[in-house]
PDB file of C-alpha atoms in Angstrom:
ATOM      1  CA  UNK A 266       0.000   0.000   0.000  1.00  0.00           C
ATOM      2  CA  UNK A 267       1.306   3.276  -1.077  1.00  0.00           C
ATOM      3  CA  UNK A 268       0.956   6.656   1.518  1.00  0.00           C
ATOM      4  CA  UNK A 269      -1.257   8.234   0.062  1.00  0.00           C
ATOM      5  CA  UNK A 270      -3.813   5.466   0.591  1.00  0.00           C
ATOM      6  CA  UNK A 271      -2.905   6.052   4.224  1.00  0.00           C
ATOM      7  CA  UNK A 272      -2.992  10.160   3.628  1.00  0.00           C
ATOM      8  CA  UNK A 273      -5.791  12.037   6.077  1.00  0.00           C
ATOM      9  CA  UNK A 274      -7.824  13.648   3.952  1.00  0.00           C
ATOM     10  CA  UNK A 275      -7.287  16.955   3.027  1.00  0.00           C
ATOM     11  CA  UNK A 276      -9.939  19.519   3.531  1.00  0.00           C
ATOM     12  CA  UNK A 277     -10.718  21.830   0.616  1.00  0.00           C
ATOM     13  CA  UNK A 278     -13.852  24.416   0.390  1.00  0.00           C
ATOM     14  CA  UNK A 279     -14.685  25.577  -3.200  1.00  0.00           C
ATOM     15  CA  UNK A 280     -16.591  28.766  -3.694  1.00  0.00           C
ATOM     16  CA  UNK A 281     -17.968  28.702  -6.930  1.00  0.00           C
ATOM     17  CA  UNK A 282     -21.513  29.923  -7.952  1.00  0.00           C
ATOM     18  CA  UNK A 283     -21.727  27.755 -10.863  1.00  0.00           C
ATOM     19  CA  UNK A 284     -23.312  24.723  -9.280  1.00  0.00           C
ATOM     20  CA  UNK A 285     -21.948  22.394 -12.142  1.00  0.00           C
ATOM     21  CA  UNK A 286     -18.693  23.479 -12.034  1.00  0.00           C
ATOM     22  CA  UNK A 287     -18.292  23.313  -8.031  1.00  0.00           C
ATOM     23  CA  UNK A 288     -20.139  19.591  -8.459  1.00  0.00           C
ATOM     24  CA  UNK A 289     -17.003  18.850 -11.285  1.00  0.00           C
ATOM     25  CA  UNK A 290     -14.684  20.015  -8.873  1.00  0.00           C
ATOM     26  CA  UNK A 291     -15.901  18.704  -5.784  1.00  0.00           C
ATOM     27  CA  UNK A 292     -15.567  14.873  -8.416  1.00  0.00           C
ATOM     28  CA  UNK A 293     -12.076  15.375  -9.171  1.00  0.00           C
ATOM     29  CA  UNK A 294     -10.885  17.256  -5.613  1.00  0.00           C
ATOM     30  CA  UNK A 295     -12.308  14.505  -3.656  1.00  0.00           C
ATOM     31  CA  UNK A 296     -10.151  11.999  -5.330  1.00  0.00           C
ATOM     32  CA  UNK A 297      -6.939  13.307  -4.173  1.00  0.00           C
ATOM     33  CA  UNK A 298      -8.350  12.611  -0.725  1.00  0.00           C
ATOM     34  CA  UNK A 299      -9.816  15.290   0.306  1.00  0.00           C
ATOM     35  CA  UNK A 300     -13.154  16.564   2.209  1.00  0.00           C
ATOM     36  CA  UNK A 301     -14.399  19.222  -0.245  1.00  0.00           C
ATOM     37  CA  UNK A 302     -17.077  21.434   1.237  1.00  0.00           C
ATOM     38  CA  UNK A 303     -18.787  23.663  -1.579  1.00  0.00           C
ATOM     39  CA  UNK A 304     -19.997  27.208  -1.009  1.00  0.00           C
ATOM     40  CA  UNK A 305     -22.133  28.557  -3.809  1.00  0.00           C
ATOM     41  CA  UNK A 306     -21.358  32.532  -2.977  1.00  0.00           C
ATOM     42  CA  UNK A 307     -19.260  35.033  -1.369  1.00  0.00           C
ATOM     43  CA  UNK A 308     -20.478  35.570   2.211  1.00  0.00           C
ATOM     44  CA  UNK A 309     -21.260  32.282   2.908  1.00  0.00           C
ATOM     45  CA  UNK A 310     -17.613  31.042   1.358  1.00  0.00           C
ATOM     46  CA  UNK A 311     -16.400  33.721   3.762  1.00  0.00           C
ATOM     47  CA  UNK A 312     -18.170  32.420   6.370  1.00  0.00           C
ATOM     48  CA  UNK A 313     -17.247  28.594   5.942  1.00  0.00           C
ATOM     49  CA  UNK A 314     -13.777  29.540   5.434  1.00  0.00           C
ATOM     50  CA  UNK A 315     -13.604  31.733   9.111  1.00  0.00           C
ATOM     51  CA  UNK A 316     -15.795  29.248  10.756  1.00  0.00           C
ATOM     52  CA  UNK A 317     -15.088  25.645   9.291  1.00  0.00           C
ATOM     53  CA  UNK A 318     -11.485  26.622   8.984  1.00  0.00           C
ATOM     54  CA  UNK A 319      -8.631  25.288   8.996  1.00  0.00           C
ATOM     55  CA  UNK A 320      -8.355  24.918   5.496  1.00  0.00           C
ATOM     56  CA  UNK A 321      -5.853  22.817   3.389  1.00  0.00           C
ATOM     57  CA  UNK A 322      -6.942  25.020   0.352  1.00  0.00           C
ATOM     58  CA  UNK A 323      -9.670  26.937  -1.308  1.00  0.00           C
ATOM     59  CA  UNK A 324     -10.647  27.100  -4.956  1.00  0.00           C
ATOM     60  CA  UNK A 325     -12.148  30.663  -5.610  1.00  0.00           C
ATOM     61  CA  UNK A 326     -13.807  32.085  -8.335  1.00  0.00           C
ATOM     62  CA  UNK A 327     -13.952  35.649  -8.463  1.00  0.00           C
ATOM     63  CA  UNK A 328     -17.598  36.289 -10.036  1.00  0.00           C
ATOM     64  CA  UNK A 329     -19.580  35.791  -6.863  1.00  0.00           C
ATOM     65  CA  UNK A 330     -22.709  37.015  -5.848  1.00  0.00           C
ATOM     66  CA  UNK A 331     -22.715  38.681  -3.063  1.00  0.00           C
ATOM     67  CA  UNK A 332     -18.839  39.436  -2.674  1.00  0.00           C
ATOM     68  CA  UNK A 333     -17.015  39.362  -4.963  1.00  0.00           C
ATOM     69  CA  UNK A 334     -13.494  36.971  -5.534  1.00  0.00           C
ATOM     70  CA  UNK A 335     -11.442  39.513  -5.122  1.00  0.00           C
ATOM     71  CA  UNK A 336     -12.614  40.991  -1.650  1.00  0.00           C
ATOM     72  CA  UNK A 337     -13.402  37.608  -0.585  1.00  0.00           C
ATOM     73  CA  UNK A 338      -9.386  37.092  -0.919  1.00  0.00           C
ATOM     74  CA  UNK A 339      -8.302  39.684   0.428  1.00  0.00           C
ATOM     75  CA  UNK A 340     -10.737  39.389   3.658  1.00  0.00           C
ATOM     76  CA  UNK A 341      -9.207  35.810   3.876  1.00  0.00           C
ATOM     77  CA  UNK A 342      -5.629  36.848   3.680  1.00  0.00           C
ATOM     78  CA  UNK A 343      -6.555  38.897   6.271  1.00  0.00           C
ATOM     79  CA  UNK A 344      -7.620  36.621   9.038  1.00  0.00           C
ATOM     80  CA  UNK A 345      -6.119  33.026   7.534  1.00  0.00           C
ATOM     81  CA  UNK A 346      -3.042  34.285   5.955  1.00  0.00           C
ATOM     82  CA  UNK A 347      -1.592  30.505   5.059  1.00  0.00           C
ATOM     83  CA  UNK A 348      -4.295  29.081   2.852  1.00  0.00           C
ATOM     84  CA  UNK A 349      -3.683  28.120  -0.195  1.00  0.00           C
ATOM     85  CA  UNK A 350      -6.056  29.753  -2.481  1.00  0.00           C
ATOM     86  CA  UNK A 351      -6.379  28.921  -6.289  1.00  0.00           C
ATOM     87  CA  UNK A 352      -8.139  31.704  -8.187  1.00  0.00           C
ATOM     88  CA  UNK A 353     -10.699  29.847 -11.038  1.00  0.00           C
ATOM     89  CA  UNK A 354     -12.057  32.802 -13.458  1.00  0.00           C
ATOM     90  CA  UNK A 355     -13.361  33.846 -16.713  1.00  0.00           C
ATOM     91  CA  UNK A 356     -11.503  37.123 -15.845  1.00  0.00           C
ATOM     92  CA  UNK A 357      -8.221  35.840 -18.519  1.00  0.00           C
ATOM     93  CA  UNK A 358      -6.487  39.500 -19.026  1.00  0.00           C
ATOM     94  CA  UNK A 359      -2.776  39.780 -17.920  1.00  0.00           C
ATOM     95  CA  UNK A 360      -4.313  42.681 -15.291  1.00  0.00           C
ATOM     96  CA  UNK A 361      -6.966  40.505 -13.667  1.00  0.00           C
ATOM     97  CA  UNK A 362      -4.333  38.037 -13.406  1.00  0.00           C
ATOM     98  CA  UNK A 363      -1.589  39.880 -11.769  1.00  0.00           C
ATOM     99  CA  UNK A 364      -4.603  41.853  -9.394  1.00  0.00           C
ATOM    100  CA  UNK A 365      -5.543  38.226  -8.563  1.00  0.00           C
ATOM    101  CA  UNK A 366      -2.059  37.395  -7.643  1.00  0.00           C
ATOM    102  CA  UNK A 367      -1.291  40.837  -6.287  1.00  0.00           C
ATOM    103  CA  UNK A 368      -3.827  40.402  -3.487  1.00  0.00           C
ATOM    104  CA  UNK A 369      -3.022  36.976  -2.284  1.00  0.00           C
ATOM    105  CA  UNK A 370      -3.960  34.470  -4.719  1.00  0.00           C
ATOM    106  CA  UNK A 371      -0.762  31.368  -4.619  1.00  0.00           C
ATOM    107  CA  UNK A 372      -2.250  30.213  -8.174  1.00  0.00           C
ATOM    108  CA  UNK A 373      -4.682  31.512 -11.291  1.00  0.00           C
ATOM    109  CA  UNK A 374      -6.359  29.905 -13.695  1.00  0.00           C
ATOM    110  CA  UNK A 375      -9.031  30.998 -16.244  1.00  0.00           C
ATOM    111  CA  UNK A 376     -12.124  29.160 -17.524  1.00  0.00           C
ATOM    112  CA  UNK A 377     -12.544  27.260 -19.627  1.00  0.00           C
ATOM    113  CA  UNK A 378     -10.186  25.554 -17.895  1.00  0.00           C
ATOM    114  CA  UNK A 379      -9.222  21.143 -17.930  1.00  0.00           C
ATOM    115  CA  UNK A 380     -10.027  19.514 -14.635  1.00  0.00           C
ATOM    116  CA  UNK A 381      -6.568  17.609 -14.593  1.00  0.00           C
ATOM    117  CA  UNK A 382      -4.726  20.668 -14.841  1.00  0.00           C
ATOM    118  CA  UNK A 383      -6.389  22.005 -11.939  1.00  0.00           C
ATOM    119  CA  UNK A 384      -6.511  18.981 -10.119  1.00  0.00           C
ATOM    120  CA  UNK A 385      -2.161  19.413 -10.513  1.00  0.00           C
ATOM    121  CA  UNK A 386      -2.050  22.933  -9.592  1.00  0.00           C
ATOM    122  CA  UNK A 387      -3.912  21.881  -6.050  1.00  0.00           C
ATOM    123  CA  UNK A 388      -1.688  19.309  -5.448  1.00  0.00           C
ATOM    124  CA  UNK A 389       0.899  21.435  -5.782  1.00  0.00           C
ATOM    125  CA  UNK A 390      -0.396  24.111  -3.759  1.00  0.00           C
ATOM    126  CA  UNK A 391      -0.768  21.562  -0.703  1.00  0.00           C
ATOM    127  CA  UNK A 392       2.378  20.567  -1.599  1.00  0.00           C
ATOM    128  CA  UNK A 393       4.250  23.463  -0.977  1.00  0.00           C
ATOM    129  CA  UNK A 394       1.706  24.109   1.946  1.00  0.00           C
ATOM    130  CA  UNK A 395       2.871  20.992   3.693  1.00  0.00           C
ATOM    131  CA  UNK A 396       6.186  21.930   3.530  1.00  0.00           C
ATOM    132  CA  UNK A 397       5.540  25.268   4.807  1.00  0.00           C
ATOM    133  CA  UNK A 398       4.592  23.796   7.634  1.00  0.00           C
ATOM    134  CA  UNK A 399       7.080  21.735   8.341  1.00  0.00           C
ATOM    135  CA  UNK A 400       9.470  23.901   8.218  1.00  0.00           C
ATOM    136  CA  UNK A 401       7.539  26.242  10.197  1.00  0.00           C
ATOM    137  CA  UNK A 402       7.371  23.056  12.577  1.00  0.00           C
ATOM    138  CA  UNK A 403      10.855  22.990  12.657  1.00  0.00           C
ATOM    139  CA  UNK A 404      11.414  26.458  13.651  1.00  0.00           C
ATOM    140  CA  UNK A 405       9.035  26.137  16.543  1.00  0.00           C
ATOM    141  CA  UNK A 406      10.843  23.428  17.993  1.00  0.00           C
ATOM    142  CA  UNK A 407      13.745  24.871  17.973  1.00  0.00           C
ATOM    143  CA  UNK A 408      16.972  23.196  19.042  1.00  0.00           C
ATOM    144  CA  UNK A 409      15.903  20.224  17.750  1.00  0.00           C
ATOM    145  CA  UNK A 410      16.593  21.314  14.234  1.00  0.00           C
ATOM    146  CA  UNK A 411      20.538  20.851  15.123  1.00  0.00           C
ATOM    147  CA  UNK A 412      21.685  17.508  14.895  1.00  0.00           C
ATOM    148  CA  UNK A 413      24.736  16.218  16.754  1.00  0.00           C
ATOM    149  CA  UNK A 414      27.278  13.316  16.238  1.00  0.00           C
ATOM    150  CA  UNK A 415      30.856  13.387  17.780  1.00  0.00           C
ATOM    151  CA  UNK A 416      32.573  16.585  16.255  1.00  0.00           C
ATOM    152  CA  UNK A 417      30.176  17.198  13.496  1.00  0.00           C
ATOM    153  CA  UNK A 418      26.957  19.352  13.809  1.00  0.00           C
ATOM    154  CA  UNK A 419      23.764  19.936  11.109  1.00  0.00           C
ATOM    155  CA  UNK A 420      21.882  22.810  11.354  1.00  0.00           C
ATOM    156  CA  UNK A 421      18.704  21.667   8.931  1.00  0.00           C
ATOM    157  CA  UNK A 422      16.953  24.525   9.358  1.00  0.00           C
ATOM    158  CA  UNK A 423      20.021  26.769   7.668  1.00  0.00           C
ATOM    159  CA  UNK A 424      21.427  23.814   6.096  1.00  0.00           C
ATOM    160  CA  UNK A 425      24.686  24.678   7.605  1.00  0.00           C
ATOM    161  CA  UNK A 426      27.069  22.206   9.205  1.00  0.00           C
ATOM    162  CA  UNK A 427      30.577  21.935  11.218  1.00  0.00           C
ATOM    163  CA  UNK A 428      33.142  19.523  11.964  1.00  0.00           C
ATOM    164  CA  UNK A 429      34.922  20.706  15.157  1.00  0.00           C
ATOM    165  CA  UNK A 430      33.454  24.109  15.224  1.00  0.00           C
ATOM    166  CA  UNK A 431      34.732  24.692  11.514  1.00  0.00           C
ATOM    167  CA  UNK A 432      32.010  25.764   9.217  1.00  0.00           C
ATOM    168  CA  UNK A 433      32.077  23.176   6.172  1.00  0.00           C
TER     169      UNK A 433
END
């Protein structure tokens, strides 16, 4: 049996208004594993995502009734500043884009759009999320993150190391 199989599932809220494209997603998301909770506009994404929080990531369009994409993200930069969020729009200039990414979006991608592609880019996101956190981890505990053995000592934190107090 491979990890993954043995992988908590990941929890993932999509706020999309477009019921058939948040059902698509919710498909392909779940098989990665992962809990997807849908949200079908902008106050009550906002609200899952400050009350049913944490979040592994979110999947965001920015045409939302209610509030809009763009607020939305930047209200949830403000209070949950390490979510991954994935911007899904039919907004496709080089300006929406770079606003998107400009106010705290890790990833952007415009519709029409391929599910398999997006399924990749989430992985990826919780990729580099879970080693975020581990290295955050890491610098909580501390001391820890020096390793020891006769004369030679590993920082892994700084990925630095000595061999009787000489720097290698």
């Amino acid at each position: 049996m491979t990890a993954e199989l043995h992988a908590p599932a990941r929890r993932i809220l999509v706020i999309e208004d477009d019921r058939d494209i948040a059902e698509l997603l919710s498909l392909h998301l779940g098989e990665l594993p992962a809990q997807v909770t849908l949200a079908f506009d902008g106050r009550q994404g906002l609200g899952l995502a400050m009350t049913r929080g944490p979040w592994d990531a979110v999947v965001l369009d920015l045409g939302l009734p209610g509030l809009n994409g763009l607020d939305l993200c930047r209200e949830l930069r403000a209070q949950a500043a390490s979510v991954p969020v994935l911007m899904l729009t039919a907004r496709a200039t080089e300006l929406d884009r770079v606003l998107g990414l400009e106010l705290g979006a890790d990833d952007y991608m415009t519709k029409p759009f391929s599910v398999v592609e997006l399924v990749a880019r989430v992985k990826a996101l919780l990729r580099r999320a879970s080693l975020t956190a581990v290295a955050r981890d890491a610098v909580a505990a501390g001391p820890a993150s020096v390793l020891a053995a006769g004369a030679l000592r590993i920082d892994r934190l700084q990925r630095r190391a000595w061999l009787r107090d000489q720097e290698l």
